[in-house]
Short mmCIF file of C-alpha atoms and ligand atoms in Angstrom, two decimals:
data_model
loop_
_atom_site.label_atom_id
_atom_site.label_comp_id
_atom_site.label_asym_id
_atom_site.label_seq_id
_atom_site.Cartn_x
_atom_site.Cartn_y
_atom_site.Cartn_z
CA MET A 1 1.23 28.70 -95.32
CA THR A 2 0.25 25.10 -94.45
CA ASP A 3 -3.36 24.32 -93.55
CA THR A 4 -3.87 22.46 -90.31
CA ILE A 5 -6.48 19.70 -90.11
CA GLY A 6 -8.84 18.53 -87.42
CA PHE A 7 -8.12 19.19 -83.79
CA CYS A 8 -6.35 22.50 -83.10
CA GLN A 9 -5.81 23.82 -79.63
CA GLU A 10 -4.29 27.17 -78.76
CA THR A 11 -3.17 28.29 -75.34
CA ARG A 12 -3.56 31.99 -74.68
CA PRO A 13 -1.52 33.57 -71.91
CA ASP A 14 -3.40 35.70 -69.42
CA ASN A 15 -2.38 39.32 -68.74
CA CYS A 16 0.04 39.18 -65.82
CA GLY A 17 3.16 40.32 -64.02
CA PHE A 18 6.18 38.01 -64.28
CA VAL A 19 8.41 38.12 -61.21
CA LEU A 20 11.83 36.54 -61.66
CA PHE A 21 13.81 35.69 -58.52
CA GLY A 22 17.49 35.00 -59.23
CA ALA A 23 17.46 37.36 -62.20
CA THR A 24 21.24 37.75 -62.38
CA GLY A 25 21.88 33.97 -62.26
CA ASP A 26 23.00 31.55 -64.95
CA LEU A 27 19.57 30.07 -65.72
CA ALA A 28 17.92 33.47 -65.94
CA GLY A 29 20.62 34.76 -68.29
CA LYS A 30 20.78 31.74 -70.56
CA LYS A 31 17.17 30.60 -70.73
CA ILE A 32 14.49 32.65 -69.00
CA LEU A 33 15.31 36.20 -70.05
CA PRO A 34 15.91 35.19 -73.69
CA ALA A 35 12.55 33.37 -73.58
CA LEU A 36 10.78 36.45 -72.18
CA PHE A 37 12.34 38.58 -74.89
CA GLY A 38 11.36 35.94 -77.49
CA LEU A 39 7.73 36.10 -76.35
CA CYS A 40 7.70 39.88 -76.81
CA GLN A 41 9.51 39.66 -80.14
CA LYS A 42 7.17 36.97 -81.53
CA LYS A 43 4.14 38.85 -80.19
CA LEU A 44 3.24 35.85 -78.05
CA ALA A 45 3.38 37.71 -74.74
CA PRO A 46 0.09 38.82 -73.17
CA HIS A 47 -1.06 42.31 -74.08
CA ASN A 48 -0.83 43.64 -70.55
CA PHE A 49 2.41 42.27 -69.23
CA TYR A 50 5.38 43.34 -67.17
CA ILE A 51 8.54 41.70 -65.86
CA LEU A 52 9.97 42.43 -62.44
CA LEU A 53 13.54 41.15 -62.11
CA ILE A 54 14.78 40.43 -58.60
CA ALA A 55 18.30 39.64 -57.40
CA ARG A 56 20.67 40.55 -54.61
CA THR A 57 23.02 42.59 -56.80
CA ALA A 58 22.60 46.38 -56.81
CA LEU A 59 22.00 47.50 -60.41
CA THR A 60 21.36 50.96 -61.84
CA ARG A 61 18.97 51.25 -64.79
CA PRO A 62 21.81 51.67 -67.35
CA GLU A 63 23.63 48.67 -65.84
CA LEU A 64 20.46 46.61 -66.04
CA GLU A 65 19.85 47.55 -69.67
CA SER A 66 23.41 46.85 -70.72
CA ARG A 67 23.29 43.51 -68.93
CA LEU A 68 20.06 42.57 -70.69
CA THR A 69 21.23 43.57 -74.16
CA GLY A 70 24.50 41.69 -73.56
CA LEU A 71 22.81 38.45 -72.56
CA LEU A 72 20.30 38.64 -75.42
CA ALA A 73 23.18 39.07 -77.86
CA ARG A 74 24.98 36.09 -76.30
CA ALA A 75 21.79 34.07 -76.73
CA GLY A 76 21.96 34.89 -80.45
CA LEU A 77 18.86 37.12 -80.45
CA SER A 78 18.81 40.26 -82.53
CA ALA A 79 17.66 42.64 -79.83
CA GLU A 80 17.27 46.07 -81.35
CA GLY A 81 14.79 48.72 -82.45
CA ASP A 82 11.13 48.63 -81.42
CA CYS A 83 11.33 45.08 -80.15
CA LEU A 84 14.05 45.89 -77.69
CA ALA A 85 12.33 49.12 -76.66
CA ASP A 86 9.08 47.23 -76.08
CA PHE A 87 10.87 44.60 -73.98
CA LEU A 88 12.84 47.10 -71.91
CA GLY A 89 9.68 49.13 -71.41
CA ARG A 90 8.16 46.16 -69.60
CA VAL A 91 11.18 45.39 -67.40
CA GLU A 92 11.81 46.71 -63.90
CA TYR A 93 14.41 45.71 -61.33
CA LEU A 94 14.25 45.27 -57.56
CA ARG A 95 17.20 44.53 -55.33
CA ALA A 96 16.44 41.67 -52.93
CA ASP A 97 17.18 40.78 -49.39
CA TYR A 98 15.43 37.43 -49.29
CA THR A 99 15.44 37.19 -45.51
CA SER A 100 13.94 40.62 -44.77
CA VAL A 101 10.24 41.11 -44.08
CA ASP A 102 10.57 44.68 -45.37
CA PHE A 103 11.77 43.43 -48.71
CA TYR A 104 8.56 41.42 -49.22
CA ARG A 105 6.43 44.37 -48.08
CA GLY A 106 8.26 46.56 -50.58
CA LEU A 107 7.75 43.89 -53.24
CA ALA A 108 4.00 43.85 -52.61
CA ALA A 109 3.83 47.64 -52.93
CA ARG A 110 5.93 47.59 -56.12
CA LEU A 111 3.71 44.92 -57.67
CA ASP A 112 0.61 47.02 -56.95
CA GLU A 113 2.23 49.98 -58.70
CA LEU A 114 3.25 47.86 -61.68
CA ASP A 115 -0.21 46.30 -61.88
CA ALA A 116 -1.72 49.79 -62.08
CA LYS A 117 0.82 50.98 -64.64
CA HIS A 118 0.39 47.97 -66.97
CA GLY A 119 -3.32 47.26 -66.45
CA VAL A 120 -2.90 43.94 -64.67
CA SER A 121 -5.23 42.81 -61.88
CA LYS A 122 -3.16 40.91 -59.31
CA LYS A 123 -2.16 38.09 -61.64
CA ARG A 124 1.38 37.09 -60.82
CA LEU A 125 3.77 34.42 -61.92
CA PHE A 126 6.73 34.02 -59.56
CA TYR A 127 9.67 32.18 -61.14
CA LEU A 128 12.13 30.84 -58.56
CA ALA A 129 15.40 30.65 -60.50
CA ILE A 130 17.25 30.30 -57.22
CA PRO A 131 18.81 27.29 -55.43
CA PRO A 132 16.17 24.89 -54.02
CA ALA A 133 17.50 25.57 -50.51
CA ALA A 134 16.15 29.12 -50.84
CA PHE A 135 12.67 28.13 -52.12
CA GLY A 136 11.23 27.88 -48.60
CA THR A 137 12.48 31.31 -47.48
CA VAL A 138 11.17 33.03 -50.58
CA THR A 139 7.79 31.30 -50.62
CA ASP A 140 7.30 32.01 -46.92
CA GLY A 141 8.21 35.65 -47.58
CA ILE A 142 5.81 36.12 -50.46
CA ARG A 143 3.05 34.19 -48.69
CA ASP A 144 3.41 36.30 -45.52
CA ALA A 145 3.23 39.44 -47.64
CA GLY A 146 -0.14 38.17 -48.94
CA LEU A 147 1.20 37.58 -52.43
CA LEU A 148 0.30 33.92 -52.78
CA ALA A 149 -3.42 34.27 -52.23
CA ASP A 150 -5.23 32.54 -55.06
CA PRO A 151 -9.00 32.58 -54.83
CA GLY A 152 -9.17 29.97 -57.60
CA ASP A 153 -11.07 32.24 -59.97
CA CYS A 154 -9.65 34.11 -62.90
CA THR A 155 -9.92 37.64 -61.57
CA CYS A 156 -6.55 37.28 -59.85
CA TRP A 157 -4.06 34.46 -59.36
CA SER A 158 -0.56 33.67 -58.07
CA ARG A 159 1.60 30.86 -59.43
CA LEU A 160 5.10 29.60 -58.70
CA ILE A 161 7.44 28.10 -61.28
CA ILE A 162 10.30 26.03 -59.94
CA GLU A 163 13.19 24.29 -61.67
CA LYS A 164 14.59 20.82 -61.30
CA PRO A 165 16.44 19.15 -59.62
CA TYR A 166 14.23 20.44 -56.71
CA GLY A 167 16.84 19.22 -54.19
CA ALA A 168 19.74 16.78 -54.18
CA SER A 169 17.97 13.61 -52.96
CA LEU A 170 14.48 12.17 -52.50
CA GLU A 171 14.43 13.34 -48.89
CA ARG A 172 15.59 16.86 -49.75
CA ALA A 173 13.17 17.10 -52.67
CA CYS A 174 10.26 16.05 -50.43
CA ALA A 175 11.36 18.55 -47.77
CA VAL A 176 11.56 21.32 -50.39
CA ASP A 177 8.11 20.35 -51.61
CA ALA A 178 6.69 20.35 -48.10
CA GLY A 179 8.19 23.84 -47.62
CA LEU A 180 6.55 25.07 -50.82
CA LYS A 181 3.21 23.60 -49.78
CA GLN A 182 3.27 25.69 -46.61
CA GLY A 183 2.77 28.69 -48.84
CA ALA A 184 1.11 27.40 -51.98
CA ASP A 185 -1.36 24.81 -53.15
CA GLU A 186 -0.30 22.10 -55.66
CA SER A 187 -2.49 23.85 -58.25
CA GLN A 188 -0.23 26.91 -57.93
CA ILE A 189 3.07 25.02 -58.32
CA TYR A 190 4.51 24.60 -61.81
CA ARG A 191 7.54 22.24 -61.85
CA ILE A 192 9.26 22.97 -65.10
CA ASP A 193 11.21 20.47 -67.19
CA HIS A 194 11.91 22.32 -70.40
CA PHE A 195 12.23 19.10 -72.46
CA THR A 196 8.43 18.71 -72.31
CA GLY A 197 8.14 22.06 -74.10
CA LYS A 198 10.34 21.13 -77.05
CA GLU A 199 8.51 21.23 -80.35
CA THR A 200 9.73 17.83 -81.54
CA VAL A 201 9.00 16.20 -78.19
CA GLN A 202 5.42 17.39 -78.47
CA ASN A 203 5.38 15.98 -81.95
CA VAL A 204 6.04 12.48 -80.60
CA LEU A 205 2.58 12.41 -79.05
CA ALA A 206 0.97 14.23 -81.96
CA LEU A 207 2.40 11.73 -84.43
CA ARG A 208 1.34 8.74 -82.37
CA SER A 209 -2.18 9.93 -81.80
CA ALA A 210 -2.88 11.12 -85.33
CA ASN A 211 -1.27 8.24 -87.25
CA SER A 212 -2.48 4.88 -86.07
CA VAL A 213 0.04 3.16 -88.34
CA PHE A 214 2.74 4.11 -85.85
CA ASP A 215 1.05 3.65 -82.54
CA GLU A 216 -0.26 0.23 -83.58
CA THR A 217 3.35 -0.94 -83.88
CA TRP A 218 4.62 0.90 -80.80
CA ASN A 219 4.76 -2.22 -78.62
CA SER A 220 6.71 -5.39 -77.81
CA ARG A 221 5.21 -7.24 -80.77
CA CYS A 222 7.09 -5.01 -83.23
CA ILE A 223 9.72 -3.04 -81.31
CA ASP A 224 12.99 -4.70 -80.32
CA HIS A 225 14.29 -1.88 -78.14
CA VAL A 226 14.23 1.88 -77.59
CA GLN A 227 17.24 4.20 -77.43
CA ILE A 228 17.45 7.73 -76.06
CA THR A 229 20.56 9.86 -76.48
CA VAL A 230 21.16 13.34 -75.07
CA PHE A 231 24.72 14.34 -75.92
CA GLU A 232 26.22 17.80 -75.57
CA ALA A 233 29.44 19.28 -76.86
CA LEU A 234 29.35 21.75 -73.97
CA GLY A 235 31.15 21.17 -70.71
CA LEU A 236 30.47 22.92 -67.44
CA GLU A 237 29.83 26.42 -68.86
CA GLY A 238 30.64 28.15 -65.59
CA ARG A 239 28.49 25.73 -63.56
CA THR A 240 31.32 23.99 -61.73
CA GLY A 241 29.74 24.35 -58.28
CA PHE A 242 26.43 22.94 -59.52
CA PHE A 243 28.14 19.97 -61.13
CA GLU A 244 30.49 19.24 -58.28
CA ASN A 245 27.51 19.05 -55.92
CA LEU A 246 25.06 17.27 -58.16
CA GLY A 247 26.62 15.52 -61.14
CA LEU A 248 24.97 14.71 -64.44
CA ALA A 249 22.53 12.06 -63.23
CA ARG A 250 20.70 14.52 -60.98
CA ASP A 251 20.95 17.25 -63.60
CA MET A 252 19.52 15.25 -66.49
CA MET A 253 17.42 12.37 -65.12
CA SER A 254 14.16 14.29 -65.19
CA HIS A 255 14.70 15.16 -68.88
CA LEU A 256 15.57 11.57 -69.77
CA LEU A 257 12.55 10.09 -68.01
CA GLN A 258 10.22 12.64 -69.58
CA LEU A 259 11.50 11.70 -73.04
CA ALA A 260 10.95 8.02 -72.23
CA ALA A 261 7.45 8.64 -70.89
CA ILE A 262 6.29 10.78 -73.80
CA THR A 263 7.62 8.17 -76.23
CA ALA A 264 6.21 5.10 -74.54
CA MET A 265 3.21 5.99 -72.33
CA ASP A 266 -0.22 4.84 -73.46
CA LEU A 267 -1.97 7.60 -75.35
CA PRO A 268 -4.14 9.70 -73.06
CA ALA A 269 -7.84 10.07 -73.86
CA SER A 270 -7.17 13.79 -74.29
CA PHE A 271 -4.22 16.14 -74.01
CA ARG A 272 -5.84 17.79 -71.02
CA ASP A 273 -3.88 18.00 -67.81
CA THR A 274 -5.49 15.19 -65.84
CA ASP A 275 -5.70 12.61 -68.65
CA PHE A 276 -2.16 13.30 -69.76
CA LYS A 277 -0.67 13.15 -66.28
CA ALA A 278 -2.62 10.02 -65.37
CA GLU A 279 -1.16 8.12 -68.34
CA LYS A 280 2.33 9.41 -67.69
CA LEU A 281 2.06 8.27 -64.10
CA ARG A 282 0.81 4.85 -65.15
CA PHE A 283 3.88 4.54 -67.34
CA PHE A 284 6.23 5.47 -64.50
CA GLY A 285 4.32 3.14 -62.19
CA SER A 286 5.11 0.27 -64.61
CA ILE A 287 8.86 0.68 -64.21
CA PRO A 288 9.79 -1.83 -61.51
CA ALA A 289 11.67 -0.54 -58.46
CA ARG A 290 15.20 -1.91 -58.17
CA GLU A 291 17.62 -2.52 -55.35
CA ARG A 292 20.83 -0.58 -55.62
CA ALA A 293 22.98 -3.52 -56.80
CA ALA A 294 20.49 -4.34 -59.57
CA ALA A 295 20.22 -0.68 -60.62
CA ALA A 296 24.00 -0.22 -60.68
CA ALA A 297 24.49 -3.42 -62.69
CA CYS A 298 22.49 -1.88 -65.54
CA ALA A 299 24.18 1.52 -65.45
CA VAL A 300 27.49 3.15 -66.26
CA ARG A 301 28.76 6.48 -65.04
CA ALA A 302 31.85 8.30 -66.26
CA GLN A 303 33.74 11.55 -66.25
CA TYR A 304 35.41 13.18 -69.24
CA GLU A 305 39.17 13.00 -69.08
CA GLY A 306 39.91 16.68 -68.49
CA TYR A 307 37.15 17.19 -65.90
CA ARG A 308 39.40 17.17 -62.82
CA ARG A 309 41.60 19.83 -64.43
CA GLU A 310 38.67 22.27 -64.84
CA PRO A 311 38.97 25.34 -62.60
CA GLY A 312 37.13 24.81 -59.33
CA VAL A 313 36.90 21.02 -59.65
CA ALA A 314 38.29 18.97 -56.75
CA ALA A 315 41.37 16.90 -57.60
CA GLY A 316 39.62 13.63 -56.72
CA SER A 317 36.13 14.69 -57.80
CA ALA A 318 33.66 11.82 -58.26
CA ALA A 319 31.05 13.92 -60.08
CA GLU A 320 29.90 12.11 -63.22
CA THR A 321 29.53 13.90 -66.55
CA PHE A 322 28.11 10.89 -68.40
CA ILE A 323 25.56 8.20 -67.63
CA ALA A 324 24.13 5.28 -69.55
CA PHE A 325 21.53 2.87 -68.24
CA ARG A 326 19.00 0.25 -69.23
CA PHE A 327 15.56 -0.28 -67.80
CA PHE A 328 12.40 -2.25 -68.54
CA VAL A 329 8.73 -1.34 -68.38
CA ASP A 330 6.50 -4.01 -66.96
CA ASN A 331 3.23 -3.44 -68.80
CA ASP A 332 1.40 -5.19 -71.64
CA ARG A 333 2.75 -2.78 -74.23
CA TRP A 334 6.44 -2.96 -73.37
CA ARG A 335 7.13 -6.11 -71.35
CA GLY A 336 10.56 -7.50 -72.40
CA VAL A 337 11.60 -4.42 -74.45
CA PRO A 338 14.76 -2.80 -73.10
CA PHE A 339 15.08 1.00 -72.99
CA TYR A 340 18.70 2.14 -73.33
CA VAL A 341 19.39 5.72 -72.31
CA ARG A 342 22.60 7.78 -72.32
CA ALA A 343 23.51 11.38 -71.68
CA GLY A 344 26.81 13.17 -71.46
CA LYS A 345 28.73 16.41 -71.50
CA LYS A 346 31.62 16.94 -73.94
CA THR A 347 30.44 14.01 -76.00
CA GLY A 348 31.05 15.60 -79.39
CA ALA A 349 28.42 17.47 -81.35
CA LYS A 350 25.07 18.11 -79.66
CA ARG A 351 22.72 15.24 -80.38
CA THR A 352 19.31 14.68 -78.80
CA LYS A 353 17.28 11.85 -80.27
CA ILE A 354 14.84 9.06 -79.55
CA SER A 355 14.91 5.90 -81.66
CA LEU A 356 12.46 3.02 -81.76
CA VAL A 357 14.26 0.04 -83.23
CA TYR A 358 11.93 -2.47 -84.88
CA LYS A 359 12.52 -6.19 -84.79
CA LYS A 360 14.58 -7.82 -87.51
CA PRO A 361 12.67 -9.24 -90.49
CA GLU A 362 11.84 -12.90 -90.21
CA HIS A 363 11.19 -13.58 -93.87
CA GLY A 364 12.81 -16.72 -95.26
CA VAL A 365 15.02 -14.84 -97.74
CA PHE A 366 16.99 -13.48 -94.80
CA HIS A 367 17.36 -16.84 -93.14
CA GLY A 368 20.92 -17.30 -91.93
CA THR A 369 21.94 -13.70 -92.78
CA ASP A 370 22.03 -10.97 -90.13
CA ILE A 371 21.09 -7.70 -91.81
CA GLY A 372 20.97 -5.82 -88.50
CA TYR A 373 17.93 -3.75 -87.63
CA PRO A 374 16.71 -2.26 -90.89
CA ASN A 375 13.73 -0.36 -89.46
CA VAL A 376 14.45 2.42 -87.05
CA PHE A 377 12.08 5.29 -86.38
CA THR A 378 13.99 8.28 -85.02
CA PHE A 379 12.83 11.60 -83.64
CA ASN A 380 15.75 13.99 -83.93
CA ILE A 381 15.30 16.77 -81.42
CA HIS A 382 18.68 18.51 -81.72
CA PRO A 383 20.31 19.83 -83.82
CA GLU A 384 18.01 18.69 -86.66
CA GLU A 385 14.31 18.70 -85.99
CA ASP A 386 13.08 15.86 -88.09
CA MET A 387 11.83 12.32 -88.11
CA THR A 388 13.51 9.56 -90.05
CA PHE A 389 12.49 6.02 -90.82
CA SER A 390 15.11 3.67 -92.14
CA LEU A 391 14.15 0.65 -94.16
CA ILE A 392 15.54 -1.64 -96.80
CA ALA A 393 14.52 -1.65 -100.41
CA LYS A 394 15.46 -3.54 -103.51
CA HIS A 395 18.61 -2.26 -105.11
CA PRO A 396 17.66 -0.88 -108.52
CA GLY A 397 19.03 -3.09 -111.21
CA PRO A 398 18.84 -6.55 -112.69
CA LYS A 399 19.69 -8.44 -109.51
CA LEU A 400 17.50 -9.00 -106.46
CA CYS A 401 19.58 -7.50 -103.71
CA PHE A 402 18.83 -5.04 -100.94
CA VAL A 403 19.98 -1.57 -99.94
CA PRO A 404 19.32 0.51 -96.82
CA ARG A 405 17.32 3.71 -97.39
CA THR A 406 16.07 6.45 -95.09
CA MET A 407 12.83 8.41 -95.35
CA ARG A 408 13.04 11.84 -93.78
CA LEU A 409 10.34 14.26 -92.69
CA GLY A 410 11.76 17.72 -92.01
CA TYR A 411 9.83 19.29 -89.22
CA ARG A 412 9.94 23.04 -89.85
CA GLU A 413 9.82 23.64 -93.55
CA HIS A 414 7.67 26.75 -93.74
CA ALA A 415 8.62 30.22 -92.61
CA GLU A 416 5.79 30.55 -90.10
CA GLU A 417 6.80 27.25 -88.52
CA ALA A 418 10.27 28.62 -87.81
CA ALA A 419 8.64 31.27 -85.61
CA ALA A 420 7.19 28.65 -83.24
CA PRO A 421 7.95 29.24 -79.56
CA THR A 422 11.09 27.70 -78.08
CA ASP A 423 10.79 25.22 -75.19
CA TYR A 424 10.99 27.86 -72.44
CA GLU A 425 8.77 30.26 -74.36
CA ARG A 426 6.08 27.61 -74.73
CA LEU A 427 6.19 26.65 -71.07
CA LEU A 428 5.99 30.27 -69.93
CA ILE A 429 2.90 30.74 -72.11
CA GLU A 430 1.32 27.62 -70.59
CA ALA A 431 2.03 28.83 -67.05
CA MET A 432 0.58 32.27 -67.86
CA ALA A 433 -2.49 30.47 -69.18
CA GLY A 434 -2.79 28.35 -66.03
CA ASP A 435 -2.29 25.06 -67.87
CA GLN A 436 -0.21 22.56 -65.88
CA THR A 437 -0.28 19.80 -68.51
CA LEU A 438 3.38 20.11 -69.49
CA PHE A 439 4.59 20.67 -65.94
CA LEU A 440 5.54 17.86 -63.58
CA SER A 441 3.26 16.71 -60.80
CA VAL A 442 4.65 16.04 -57.36
CA PHE A 443 4.37 12.30 -58.10
CA GLU A 444 6.57 12.58 -61.18
CA MET A 445 9.15 14.48 -59.17
CA GLN A 446 9.06 11.74 -56.52
CA PHE A 447 9.27 8.97 -59.10
CA MET A 448 12.34 10.61 -60.61
CA TRP A 449 14.08 10.47 -57.26
CA GLU A 450 12.89 6.95 -56.47
CA PHE A 451 14.32 5.79 -59.81
CA LEU A 452 17.60 7.59 -59.26
CA SER A 453 18.17 6.95 -55.55
CA PRO A 454 19.35 3.30 -55.72
CA LEU A 455 21.87 4.29 -58.39
CA LEU A 456 23.13 7.25 -56.38
CA ALA A 457 23.39 5.04 -53.29
CA ALA A 458 25.41 2.44 -55.18
CA TRP A 459 27.74 5.10 -56.57
CA GLN A 460 28.13 6.78 -53.22
CA ALA A 461 29.21 3.48 -51.70
CA ASP A 462 32.06 3.47 -54.21
CA PRO A 463 32.91 7.17 -54.70
CA GLY A 464 35.60 7.77 -57.26
CA GLY A 465 36.30 4.05 -57.34
CA GLY A 466 36.27 1.46 -60.09
CA SER A 467 32.70 2.26 -61.09
CA LEU A 468 33.55 5.79 -62.27
CA TYR A 469 34.99 5.42 -65.76
CA THR A 470 36.58 8.06 -67.98
CA TYR A 471 36.12 8.94 -71.63
CA PRO A 472 37.96 11.19 -74.08
CA GLU A 473 36.33 14.53 -74.83
CA GLY A 474 34.41 14.40 -78.09
CA SER A 475 33.78 10.66 -77.85
CA ASP A 476 30.51 8.76 -77.33
CA GLY A 477 31.42 7.99 -73.74
CA PRO A 478 33.39 5.14 -72.19
CA ALA A 479 33.79 1.66 -73.64
CA GLN A 480 31.68 0.37 -70.74
CA ALA A 481 28.65 2.27 -72.10
CA ALA A 482 29.08 0.47 -75.41
CA ALA A 483 29.44 -2.82 -73.52
CA LEU A 484 26.19 -2.15 -71.62
CA ILE A 485 24.16 -2.53 -74.82
CA GLU A 486 26.52 -4.85 -76.72
CA LYS A 487 26.22 -7.55 -74.12
CA ASP A 488 22.54 -7.74 -75.13
CA GLY A 489 23.56 -8.20 -78.78
CA ARG A 490 22.70 -4.62 -79.76
CA ALA A 491 24.62 -1.40 -80.43
CA TRP A 492 24.11 2.33 -79.91
CA LEU A 493 22.92 4.07 -83.02
C1 LIG B 501 19.49 21.67 -68.44
C2 LIG B 501 20.69 21.09 -67.78
O1 LIG B 501 18.34 21.38 -67.72
O2 LIG B 501 19.37 21.12 -69.75
C3 LIG B 501 21.93 21.38 -68.59
O3 LIG B 501 20.81 21.65 -66.47
C4 LIG B 501 21.76 20.92 -70.01
O4 LIG B 501 23.07 20.77 -68.01
C5 LIG B 501 20.46 21.44 -70.59
O5 LIG B 501 22.86 21.43 -70.75
C6 LIG B 501 20.20 20.82 -71.96
O6 LIG B 501 19.07 21.44 -72.52
P1 LIG B 501 18.95 21.76 -74.05
O7 LIG B 501 17.60 22.31 -74.23
O8 LIG B 501 20.02 22.76 -74.36
O9 LIG B 501 19.19 20.48 -74.77
#
């Protein structure tokens, strides 16, 4: 057991009912239901807690249970014994007809019954794991059934969790948001980006705030550039329709910008919601807006070679599965420091990492010799969870020559640390506790689209044309992505 020091904050979830719309969908099966099970298994769920699954499919109880055990097994969770019985004992299913008033009336009655059965007093978390186009219908339905009333005290509450990309364009996202606001207040809306809930991502801020040696150097005086990589071995995983309509830029941009913000924003006065969001917004506000030609000149998009042969993909599809781009931040901390970001599907082994590359040494002994960038601080988020710092040291021996070395800090080295909540588990706890800190404000959602829109417009003007490159599966993307950084005299790590 390791002893913690100083500041220690714990978020406790409130007793509640968790209502999952879209319960038979891909997101529910891969992320949300495993996270709900994980909360029960790790004893992190509230004491009085139930889960109402909602979807359009008709399911008998045995079908529901076999579906749940199947998806938990596929998620690699050992779902058996008391844990499984406890989880299943909290789960109920309701078949939906999202457009029927009667359905919402029935839902209200069912929630009252479940509240009574599980000792919950009208505290409800509605998770909309459904396409953004359906958000308005469902929120109107639950509002009209009186289920969104939130008196702002803690005797009862109603909250909505929604998933990115919240729409397919800035206009659609704003329209979806306006639709949600007809039924709910901003304080009830939790826009989830699960990257903010990742343990190592949280550690970026913890490390910066607790160790002044790092944050003091986290600026243009010491840092040459920043790199962010989110590579996945996986391809479409049955999400052809989603990809064909949206492409990787819309799918991943929110994650990429959150990683950049958490790495580079000024440290907030506290980790409380308002302070944290205000600093994050100031960081986004320091990224200059660009016209579409300027945005496209600093970006590369590509498709993996076999993409158009995937079942369900159009022969001439222009959906990108890879992006790389460069941007600058115009504030005192970062002026002149480029941020290089790339993300891709089928780009070899899964790799998610953030690297701060320090300037080259200027000492006279290195005059005339390029030893590259010896100091790189890296947060590895996947698959390793560690931090590394590379440096150069004297080679042991009689001569004075130098060797590269890497210091590594493994992140979870004790058994109890391995039981930490996963990204979705953590964010569900925060939502049940009513803490919006790790969720995106409407301004962040808008900024994401404002950043992305000029790029999308440039690409749309040239669909499938010369600006859509290809790359072999398992590679680091197209040669043009390498050229994007190499033309600045740098290289991807
Ligand atoms: C999701 C994207 O939000 O994040 C997926 O829709 C992507 O396309 C996934 O695969 C990556 O998340 P993680 O946590 O597995 O790295």
